[in-house]
Amino acid sequence: MESNTKDSGTSEKMDLHLERSHSMANAEQVANKNTDAVELAHLGYKDELQRRFSLPSLLGLCLCLMGTWEACSASIAAALTSGGPPCLWYNFILSFLFTLAIGASLAEIASIYPTSGGQYHWVTALSPERGRKTASWLTGWISIGGQVVLLASAGFYSSFMVQGLISLGNPSYQAERWHATLIYIGILIYCAMLNIIGQKVLPTANFISGALHIFGFLAVLIALGVTSKKNTSGYVFITTFNNTNWSDGVAWIVGMISSIYPFLGYDGACHMAEELPHPRRNVPLAMIGSIVINGAMGVGYVTMLLFSAGSLERILATPYRLPFIQIYYDATHSVVGTTFMVLTSALTAIAAVAAGMTSASRTLWAFARDDATPFHSWIGNIRPMLKIPVNAVLVVFVLDLLLGLLYLVNPTASNAILSMSATGMYLSYLMPVVCMLVWGRSKLQPSDYGPFKLGKVLGIFLNLAAIIWMVVSIIFSLFPGSLPVTPENMNYSVAVLSGWIILGTVHFAFVGRKKFKMPVVAASVVEGMHEK
């Protein structure tokens, strides 16, 4: 009887302890949520989105959105024709290092101003009062265009990979443009449905995709290392190949697009800032973490790929749509093995489309929330049941659908989309970094900085390095891939980017200038807008 009483008392104490622990955990979650909501309120917004994402799931989103080794696989042709294997390898190392400088510069700003608007919010906060409204709006418009084009490029490469696999299994297959367009549209529909109907599982899907991205890299690296006949070090690091008619120096820089493209998209973390806890800390961690992990994997992958590559003429003349598929097949001599290796890249690329749609829709929604877009009330609407910007997702879907139809009309559109991905994204990165260097560092108070702070000396050095790299990259990403310039090899990214900017400028001049509500940012650098 006494024993039963003791057991009962012990059980009651354990239940009470568990109940208290559960209550404390709930209280901590509520406190964290309230803190995040208060910080967002200081930036001028109410907490409308559900914070479903964690640091691991956000890191998975950024890893897949960058998809560095897969993106490098798909875009190696430009480097191989412009300078051969050394052009790809050395430019990749440079791109990795300078991307760290860009990422650190942006992460520091994101730690101060963690909102879904990202770049255009930062320009508002850091730029001088004169011209602030125009600079902020233009940054937001370019950022949206760059993100839309970036996810379109991932969709195109996914469809090209599928066509390559069909050609691998059926040599008589003729890869038509309309086939690629239909596959592309199917991928867009799947990703839109995942972002709307499957929004509850989206964080888990991003985490799983991030794991596939890493384990797929290991599988491909081992397969190439075991099965391929290796090239000499001279082939990889010394022997150049220029088939562009540009001078060797210009050709080398034009070929940088193959190394710049794989390092785009890490800013997706900042556009999810209102959907995860502790964004001032977690957003910079996801940005820098995704660059470091992807960069390290990318260096290993590029090195192994070049040591495993066969004849450049054979690779560039591949019947399998993309040169890296030829490299895989020549290494393994197995249709099944090559199929599984390419399928890993294709699935990650599709995950990148889904992640890009998530990121772009949040930026568009934030922009519409500030009355900066046509039909801003409709685009900026949040469905109460879903707690996501459904209409913004649909607009991003339609814009990318139109880009797919553009490729159906003109086959060179895919090359323009690749170039504009780099140009648009780098322009949106460049503007806040310039503002931080020129005005922000002299006006920000120590209390304004978030947990991720570079310091004055390192910050200035990294800002300068980032600006120089981006300016050079933007200029040469607009060059045609070869000479003489013809309608077939013309770089139409200038036309696409100009059209997007002109379209937005017309709206801003006649409507947007009056309606656009600049973000109110609670930091001492913002003069005349908000008293801290």
XYZ file of C-alpha atoms in Angstrom:
532
model
C 0.000 0.000 0.000
C 2.822 2.380 0.956
C 4.682 1.390 -2.202
C 1.645 2.209 -4.345
C 1.315 5.598 -2.644
C 4.985 6.402 -3.346
C 4.628 5.309 -6.972
C 1.538 7.445 -7.348
C 3.299 10.447 -5.835
C 6.313 9.951 -8.090
C 4.072 9.671 -11.145
C 2.234 12.870 -10.222
C 5.562 14.701 -9.794
C 6.761 13.463 -13.201
C 3.506 14.525 -14.852
C 3.759 17.920 -13.171
C 7.382 18.260 -14.316
C 6.487 17.339 -17.905
C 3.548 19.746 -17.872
C 5.773 22.550 -16.600
C 8.429 21.729 -19.212
C 5.811 21.745 -21.962
C 4.413 25.047 -20.682
C 7.892 26.569 -20.551
C 8.595 25.400 -24.116
C 5.321 26.899 -25.334
C 6.037 30.106 -23.449
C 9.490 30.293 -25.054
C 7.997 29.777 -28.524
C 5.408 32.498 -27.879
C 8.117 34.820 -26.546
C 10.293 34.199 -29.603
C 7.359 34.805 -31.922
C 6.441 37.994 -30.076
C 10.044 39.204 -30.222
C 10.190 38.580 -33.974
C 6.849 40.355 -34.416
C 8.075 43.351 -32.400
C 11.285 43.557 -34.444
C 9.228 43.411 -37.644
C 6.945 46.140 -36.278
C 10.025 48.308 -35.727
C 10.659 47.928 -39.445
C 7.159 49.180 -40.183
C 5.239 45.935 -40.826
C 2.873 43.568 -39.079
C 3.574 39.858 -38.774
C 1.351 38.290 -41.485
C 3.209 35.138 -42.541
C 3.462 31.949 -40.525
C 7.013 31.182 -39.370
C 7.172 27.608 -40.666
C 10.850 27.582 -41.605
C 13.774 26.656 -39.367
C 17.471 27.283 -39.970
C 18.039 23.758 -41.441
C 15.062 24.050 -43.814
C 16.108 27.565 -44.866
C 19.656 26.333 -45.442
C 18.205 23.539 -47.592
C 16.247 26.106 -49.606
C 19.377 28.190 -50.255
C 21.510 25.141 -51.069
C 19.012 24.016 -53.706
C 18.310 27.515 -55.017
C 22.031 27.941 -55.659
C 22.509 24.295 -56.717
C 26.135 25.139 -57.374
C 27.534 21.866 -58.672
C 24.376 21.093 -60.666
C 24.255 24.616 -62.136
C 27.917 24.366 -63.055
C 27.182 21.082 -64.844
C 24.503 22.729 -66.932
C 26.422 25.907 -67.809
C 29.986 24.707 -68.527
C 29.732 25.200 -72.309
C 30.445 28.955 -72.142
C 33.706 28.461 -70.234
C 34.879 25.505 -72.314
C 34.479 27.432 -75.579
C 35.991 30.648 -74.165
C 39.117 29.308 -72.511
C 38.857 25.576 -72.031
C 39.166 23.734 -68.699
C 41.473 26.342 -67.067
C 38.891 29.056 -67.759
C 36.289 27.099 -65.833
C 38.553 26.048 -62.945
C 40.278 29.363 -62.161
C 37.149 31.436 -62.690
C 35.235 29.107 -60.390
C 37.764 29.663 -57.597
C 37.611 33.432 -58.132
C 33.821 33.393 -58.214
C 33.708 31.418 -54.959
C 35.977 33.891 -53.160
C 34.240 37.006 -54.456
C 30.812 35.505 -53.760
C 31.896 35.151 -50.136
C 32.664 38.884 -50.174
C 29.251 39.683 -51.691
C 27.432 37.285 -49.375
C 29.125 38.649 -46.255
C 28.322 42.217 -47.332
C 24.654 41.377 -47.851
C 24.435 39.198 -44.731
C 25.593 42.093 -42.557
C 22.808 44.280 -43.959
C 20.241 41.466 -43.648
C 21.153 41.128 -39.974
C 20.187 44.784 -39.487
C 17.016 44.794 -41.608
C 15.447 41.283 -41.728
C 12.415 41.714 -44.008
C 11.083 39.864 -47.045
C 11.747 42.866 -49.277
C 15.484 42.389 -48.937
C 17.538 44.526 -51.295
C 15.064 47.337 -51.931
C 14.378 47.721 -48.202
C 18.118 47.964 -47.571
C 18.560 50.646 -50.229
C 15.759 52.636 -48.584
C 17.482 52.386 -45.222
C 21.005 53.165 -46.385
C 20.665 55.690 -49.213
C 20.479 59.493 -48.785
C 17.083 61.177 -48.772
C 17.539 62.655 -52.248
C 16.713 60.001 -54.832
C 15.880 57.426 -52.154
C 12.425 56.626 -53.458
C 13.550 56.038 -57.047
C 16.598 53.997 -55.991
C 14.518 51.828 -53.656
C 11.820 51.166 -56.228
C 14.306 50.427 -59.034
C 16.207 47.968 -56.830
C 13.013 46.117 -55.980
C 11.876 45.949 -59.594
C 15.253 44.633 -60.790
C 15.411 42.144 -57.910
C 12.051 40.664 -58.864
C 13.038 40.454 -62.534
C 16.353 38.812 -61.677
C 14.726 36.212 -59.446
C 12.029 35.396 -61.988
C 14.659 34.876 -64.685
C 16.897 32.868 -62.338
C 14.199 30.326 -61.590
C 13.291 30.234 -65.298
C 16.890 29.291 -66.095
C 16.716 26.439 -63.579
C 13.474 25.294 -65.207
C 15.008 25.372 -68.684
C 18.061 23.413 -67.587
C 15.793 20.868 -65.892
C 13.888 20.363 -69.138
C 17.147 20.123 -71.115
C 18.367 17.434 -68.711
C 15.156 15.471 -69.231
C 15.582 15.748 -72.999
C 19.206 14.647 -72.647
C 18.141 11.560 -70.732
C 15.550 10.723 -73.393
C 18.229 11.042 -76.086
C 20.534 8.846 -74.032
C 17.945 6.089 -73.802
C 16.621 6.557 -77.334
C 19.295 7.765 -79.821
C 16.650 8.334 -82.512
C 14.868 10.973 -80.404
C 14.894 14.497 -81.879
C 14.952 17.133 -79.127
C 12.486 19.796 -80.247
C 12.025 23.223 -78.667
C 8.351 22.637 -78.071
C 9.177 19.426 -76.203
C 11.462 21.385 -73.870
C 8.799 24.062 -73.442
C 6.137 21.520 -72.463
C 8.487 19.904 -69.941
C 9.329 23.363 -68.608
C 5.645 24.248 -68.205
C 5.032 20.961 -66.397
C 7.847 21.756 -63.961
C 6.404 25.231 -63.341
C 2.939 23.807 -62.629
C 4.377 21.283 -60.163
C 6.391 23.963 -58.353
C 3.439 26.361 -58.185
C 1.238 23.625 -56.707
C 3.944 22.761 -54.167
C 4.160 26.425 -53.149
C 0.394 26.771 -52.755
C -1.208 23.415 -51.953
C 1.887 21.858 -50.407
C 3.007 24.931 -48.476
C 2.859 23.075 -45.139
C 5.412 20.512 -46.303
C 7.560 23.051 -48.148
C 10.138 23.442 -45.332
C 10.493 19.648 -45.080
C 10.733 19.355 -48.864
C 13.517 21.950 -48.894
C 15.402 20.086 -46.180
C 15.101 16.788 -48.091
C 16.157 18.482 -51.329
C 19.185 19.939 -49.569
C 20.136 16.455 -48.386
C 19.700 15.091 -51.940
C 21.903 17.920 -53.195
C 24.728 16.891 -50.829
C 24.438 13.102 -51.120
C 23.993 13.352 -54.891
C 27.243 15.282 -55.061
C 29.058 12.543 -53.140
C 27.588 9.821 -55.362
C 28.556 11.590 -58.601
C 32.020 12.446 -57.294
C 32.702 8.823 -56.344
C 31.287 7.495 -59.626
C 33.469 9.802 -61.727
C 36.492 9.124 -59.555
C 36.168 5.357 -59.905
C 35.052 4.942 -63.523
C 36.646 7.723 -65.589
C 39.970 7.803 -67.380
C 41.787 10.809 -65.935
C 43.213 13.761 -67.859
C 46.617 15.251 -67.094
C 47.093 18.231 -64.781
C 48.186 20.275 -67.794
C 44.828 19.671 -69.484
C 42.928 20.940 -66.446
C 45.127 23.821 -65.288
C 47.199 24.968 -68.285
C 45.872 24.078 -71.759
C 43.544 26.814 -73.037
C 40.989 26.626 -75.844
C 39.434 29.725 -77.421
C 36.762 29.181 -80.046
C 35.032 32.570 -79.770
C 37.108 34.920 -81.996
C 37.399 37.247 -79.005
C 40.929 37.975 -77.801
C 42.046 35.481 -75.157
C 41.629 37.999 -72.326
C 38.118 39.065 -73.303
C 37.091 35.470 -74.046
C 38.278 34.398 -70.603
C 36.137 37.041 -68.872
C 33.116 36.336 -71.099
C 33.429 32.686 -70.052
C 33.045 33.718 -66.395
C 29.272 33.343 -66.765
C 29.761 29.585 -66.251
C 31.255 30.333 -62.827
C 29.015 33.244 -61.824
C 25.709 31.496 -62.510
C 26.282 28.649 -59.984
C 26.737 31.197 -57.188
C 23.406 33.014 -57.515
C 20.387 32.699 -55.250
C 21.708 32.757 -51.679
C 19.745 35.974 -51.114
C 16.676 33.724 -51.013
C 17.319 33.504 -47.268
C 16.611 37.192 -46.709
C 13.316 36.990 -48.601
C 12.161 34.314 -46.124
C 13.058 36.481 -43.112
C 9.418 36.844 -42.067
C 8.845 33.085 -42.097
C 11.449 31.849 -39.603
C 12.388 32.668 -35.998
C 15.383 34.853 -35.076
C 15.912 36.162 -38.636
C 18.622 38.631 -37.574
C 20.790 35.623 -36.734
C 19.435 32.826 -38.929
C 19.277 34.681 -42.256
C 23.018 35.536 -42.303
C 23.869 31.995 -41.180
C 21.840 30.507 -44.045
C 23.358 32.894 -46.604
C 26.996 32.362 -45.622
C 26.482 28.670 -44.851
C 24.993 27.958 -48.275
C 27.857 29.778 -50.033
C 30.552 27.933 -48.061
C 28.962 24.483 -48.436
C 28.105 24.928 -52.106
C 31.453 26.522 -52.882
C 33.413 23.708 -51.260
C 31.372 21.066 -53.073
C 31.646 23.025 -56.312
C 35.444 23.182 -56.219
C 35.658 19.430 -55.681
C 33.105 18.738 -58.385
C 34.633 21.042 -61.030
C 38.066 19.536 -60.418
C 36.788 15.970 -60.756
C 34.629 16.842 -63.782
C 37.561 18.366 -65.678
C 39.901 15.508 -64.843
C 37.194 13.107 -66.092
C 36.312 15.014 -69.290
C 37.252 13.649 -72.687
C 37.785 15.500 -75.944
C 36.419 19.047 -75.871
C 35.168 18.713 -79.447
C 33.235 15.578 -78.512
C 31.831 17.154 -75.336
C 30.662 20.352 -77.041
C 29.115 18.425 -79.954
C 27.157 16.098 -77.657
C 23.805 14.757 -78.892
C 22.594 14.669 -75.275
C 21.649 18.372 -75.073
C 24.157 19.326 -72.332
C 27.931 18.651 -72.324
C 28.094 17.250 -68.799
C 25.842 14.329 -69.785
C 28.425 13.360 -72.399
C 31.168 13.506 -69.752
C 29.169 11.235 -67.434
C 28.453 8.729 -70.190
C 32.042 8.657 -71.465
C 33.224 8.068 -67.904
C 30.782 5.313 -66.924
C 29.949 3.770 -70.341
C 26.600 2.978 -68.756
C 23.202 4.337 -69.758
C 21.702 3.312 -66.409
C 24.544 4.802 -64.369
C 24.508 8.043 -66.342
C 20.733 8.251 -66.007
C 20.875 8.055 -62.217
C 23.696 10.617 -62.054
C 21.898 13.113 -64.307
C 18.587 12.479 -62.560
C 20.143 13.694 -59.309
C 20.989 17.012 -60.960
C 17.568 17.258 -62.609
C 15.686 16.689 -59.340
C 17.797 19.272 -57.538
C 17.250 21.737 -60.396
C 13.488 21.223 -60.085
C 13.822 21.816 -56.338
C 15.658 25.032 -57.227
C 12.670 26.132 -59.325
C 10.361 25.530 -56.360
C 12.722 27.373 -54.006
C 13.110 30.215 -56.496
C 9.344 30.537 -56.803
C 9.086 30.764 -53.023
C 11.768 33.450 -52.818
C 10.561 35.497 -55.805
C 6.933 35.441 -54.658
C 7.900 36.763 -51.206
C 9.864 39.611 -52.770
C 6.979 40.439 -55.098
C 4.513 40.271 -52.204
C 6.664 42.597 -50.083
C 6.954 44.992 -53.030
C 3.188 44.957 -53.537
C 2.683 45.457 -49.788
C 4.422 48.806 -50.277
C 2.054 49.643 -53.190
C 4.958 49.431 -55.647
C 3.449 47.158 -58.308
C 0.462 47.228 -60.635
C -2.561 45.598 -58.938
C -0.720 45.881 -55.619
C -3.805 45.215 -53.474
C -4.444 41.886 -55.189
C -0.788 40.791 -55.382
C -0.131 41.810 -51.763
C -3.084 39.841 -50.428
C -2.421 37.070 -47.873
C -4.914 34.198 -47.754
C -5.924 33.917 -44.058
C -6.213 30.127 -44.128
C -2.908 29.466 -45.899
C -0.855 32.365 -44.504
C 1.068 32.660 -47.800
C 0.960 35.152 -50.713
C -0.915 32.913 -53.167
C -1.524 35.664 -55.710
C 2.163 36.598 -55.765
C 3.019 32.943 -56.451
C 0.570 32.936 -59.364
C 2.078 36.123 -60.841
C 5.594 34.648 -60.674
C 4.254 31.500 -62.340
C 2.706 33.517 -65.195
C 5.865 35.596 -65.734
C 7.975 32.457 -66.010
C 5.390 30.895 -68.284
C 5.809 33.859 -70.650
C 9.587 33.363 -70.629
C 8.995 29.761 -71.662
C 6.919 30.905 -74.609
C 9.704 33.323 -75.543
C 12.078 30.367 -75.883
C 9.519 28.636 -78.085
C 9.718 31.581 -80.496
C 13.487 32.163 -80.322
C 15.988 29.434 -79.310
C 18.621 32.009 -78.269
C 16.273 33.153 -75.496
C 17.698 30.475 -73.192
C 21.165 32.034 -73.469
C 19.710 35.489 -72.794
C 17.946 34.143 -69.723
C 21.222 32.700 -68.412
C 23.017 36.040 -68.884
C 20.173 38.092 -67.440
C 20.138 35.848 -64.366
C 23.633 37.055 -63.551
C 23.019 40.657 -64.634
C 19.718 41.099 -62.814
C 20.781 39.419 -59.587
C 24.128 41.210 -59.458
C 22.475 44.599 -60.070
C 20.133 43.955 -57.143
C 23.106 42.914 -54.963
C 25.259 45.847 -56.092
C 22.951 48.682 -55.087
C 22.659 47.942 -51.333
C 26.386 47.149 -51.048
C 27.258 50.512 -52.637
C 24.821 52.268 -50.297
C 26.319 50.498 -47.291
C 29.866 51.458 -48.265
C 29.205 55.070 -49.256
C 26.586 56.127 -46.691
C 25.685 53.333 -44.297
C 28.976 52.772 -42.472
C 29.330 56.447 -41.584
C 25.745 56.822 -40.354
C 24.869 53.526 -38.673
C 25.231 53.496 -34.906
C 26.766 50.452 -33.132
C 23.338 49.597 -31.693
C 21.840 49.409 -35.213
C 23.917 46.379 -36.219
C 22.621 42.849 -35.831
C 24.481 39.760 -34.589
C 26.400 39.470 -37.888
C 28.801 42.418 -37.981
C 31.911 42.641 -40.174
C 33.560 45.604 -38.504
C 34.784 48.754 -40.221
C 38.063 47.595 -41.805
C 36.932 44.140 -42.947
C 33.549 45.522 -43.979
C 35.046 48.204 -46.229
C 37.485 45.714 -47.774
C 34.765 43.146 -48.541
C 32.373 45.820 -49.835
C 35.017 47.121 -52.262
C 35.944 43.614 -53.444
C 32.272 42.773 -53.977
C 31.579 45.973 -55.929
C 34.577 45.559 -58.258
C 33.689 41.930 -59.019
C 30.023 42.680 -59.671
C 30.692 45.659 -61.948
C 33.120 43.658 -64.107
C 30.758 40.666 -64.181
C 27.721 42.751 -65.145
C 29.546 44.411 -68.041
C 30.909 41.211 -69.564
C 27.733 39.175 -68.975
C 26.145 41.396 -71.641
C 28.741 40.460 -74.282
C 27.830 37.960 -77.033
C 29.513 34.603 -76.610
C 31.440 34.773 -79.875
C 32.280 36.889 -82.922
C 31.069 37.847 -85.456
C 27.746 38.758 -83.885
C 24.781 37.133 -85.629
C 21.094 36.772 -84.772
C 21.906 33.240 -83.598
C 24.659 34.134 -81.103
C 23.518 37.634 -80.116
C 23.201 38.172 -76.350
C 19.603 39.340 -76.019
C 19.824 39.803 -72.252
C 20.262 43.555 -72.827
C 16.939 43.656 -74.666
C 15.145 41.531 -72.049
C 16.542 43.525 -69.119
C 15.884 46.863 -70.838
C 12.327 45.831 -71.632
C 11.696 44.868 -68.010
C 13.148 48.149 -66.707
C 11.256 50.264 -69.281
C 7.988 48.510 -68.428
C 8.507 49.185 -64.744
C 9.706 52.742 -65.262
C 6.553 53.642 -67.193
C 4.422 52.318 -64.339
C 6.536 54.123 -61.738
C 6.505 57.444 -63.607
C 2.746 57.597 -64.119
C 1.372 55.634 -61.157
C 3.952 54.122 -58.825
C 5.748 57.330 -57.806
C 2.605 58.615 -56.102
C 1.519 55.323 -54.555
C 4.825 53.691 -53.575
C 5.191 53.741 -49.785
C 8.863 53.491 -48.931
C 9.613 51.019 -46.130
C 9.897 52.651 -42.710
C 13.075 51.292 -41.142
C 13.859 51.907 -37.484
C 17.526 52.818 -37.750
C 19.287 56.114 -37.237
C 20.565 56.116 -40.817
C 17.079 56.809 -42.161
C 16.679 60.550 -42.003
C 13.348 62.290 -42.080
C 11.326 59.070 -42.109
C 11.348 57.645 -38.612
C 12.566 58.752 -35.225
C 14.180 55.947 -33.335
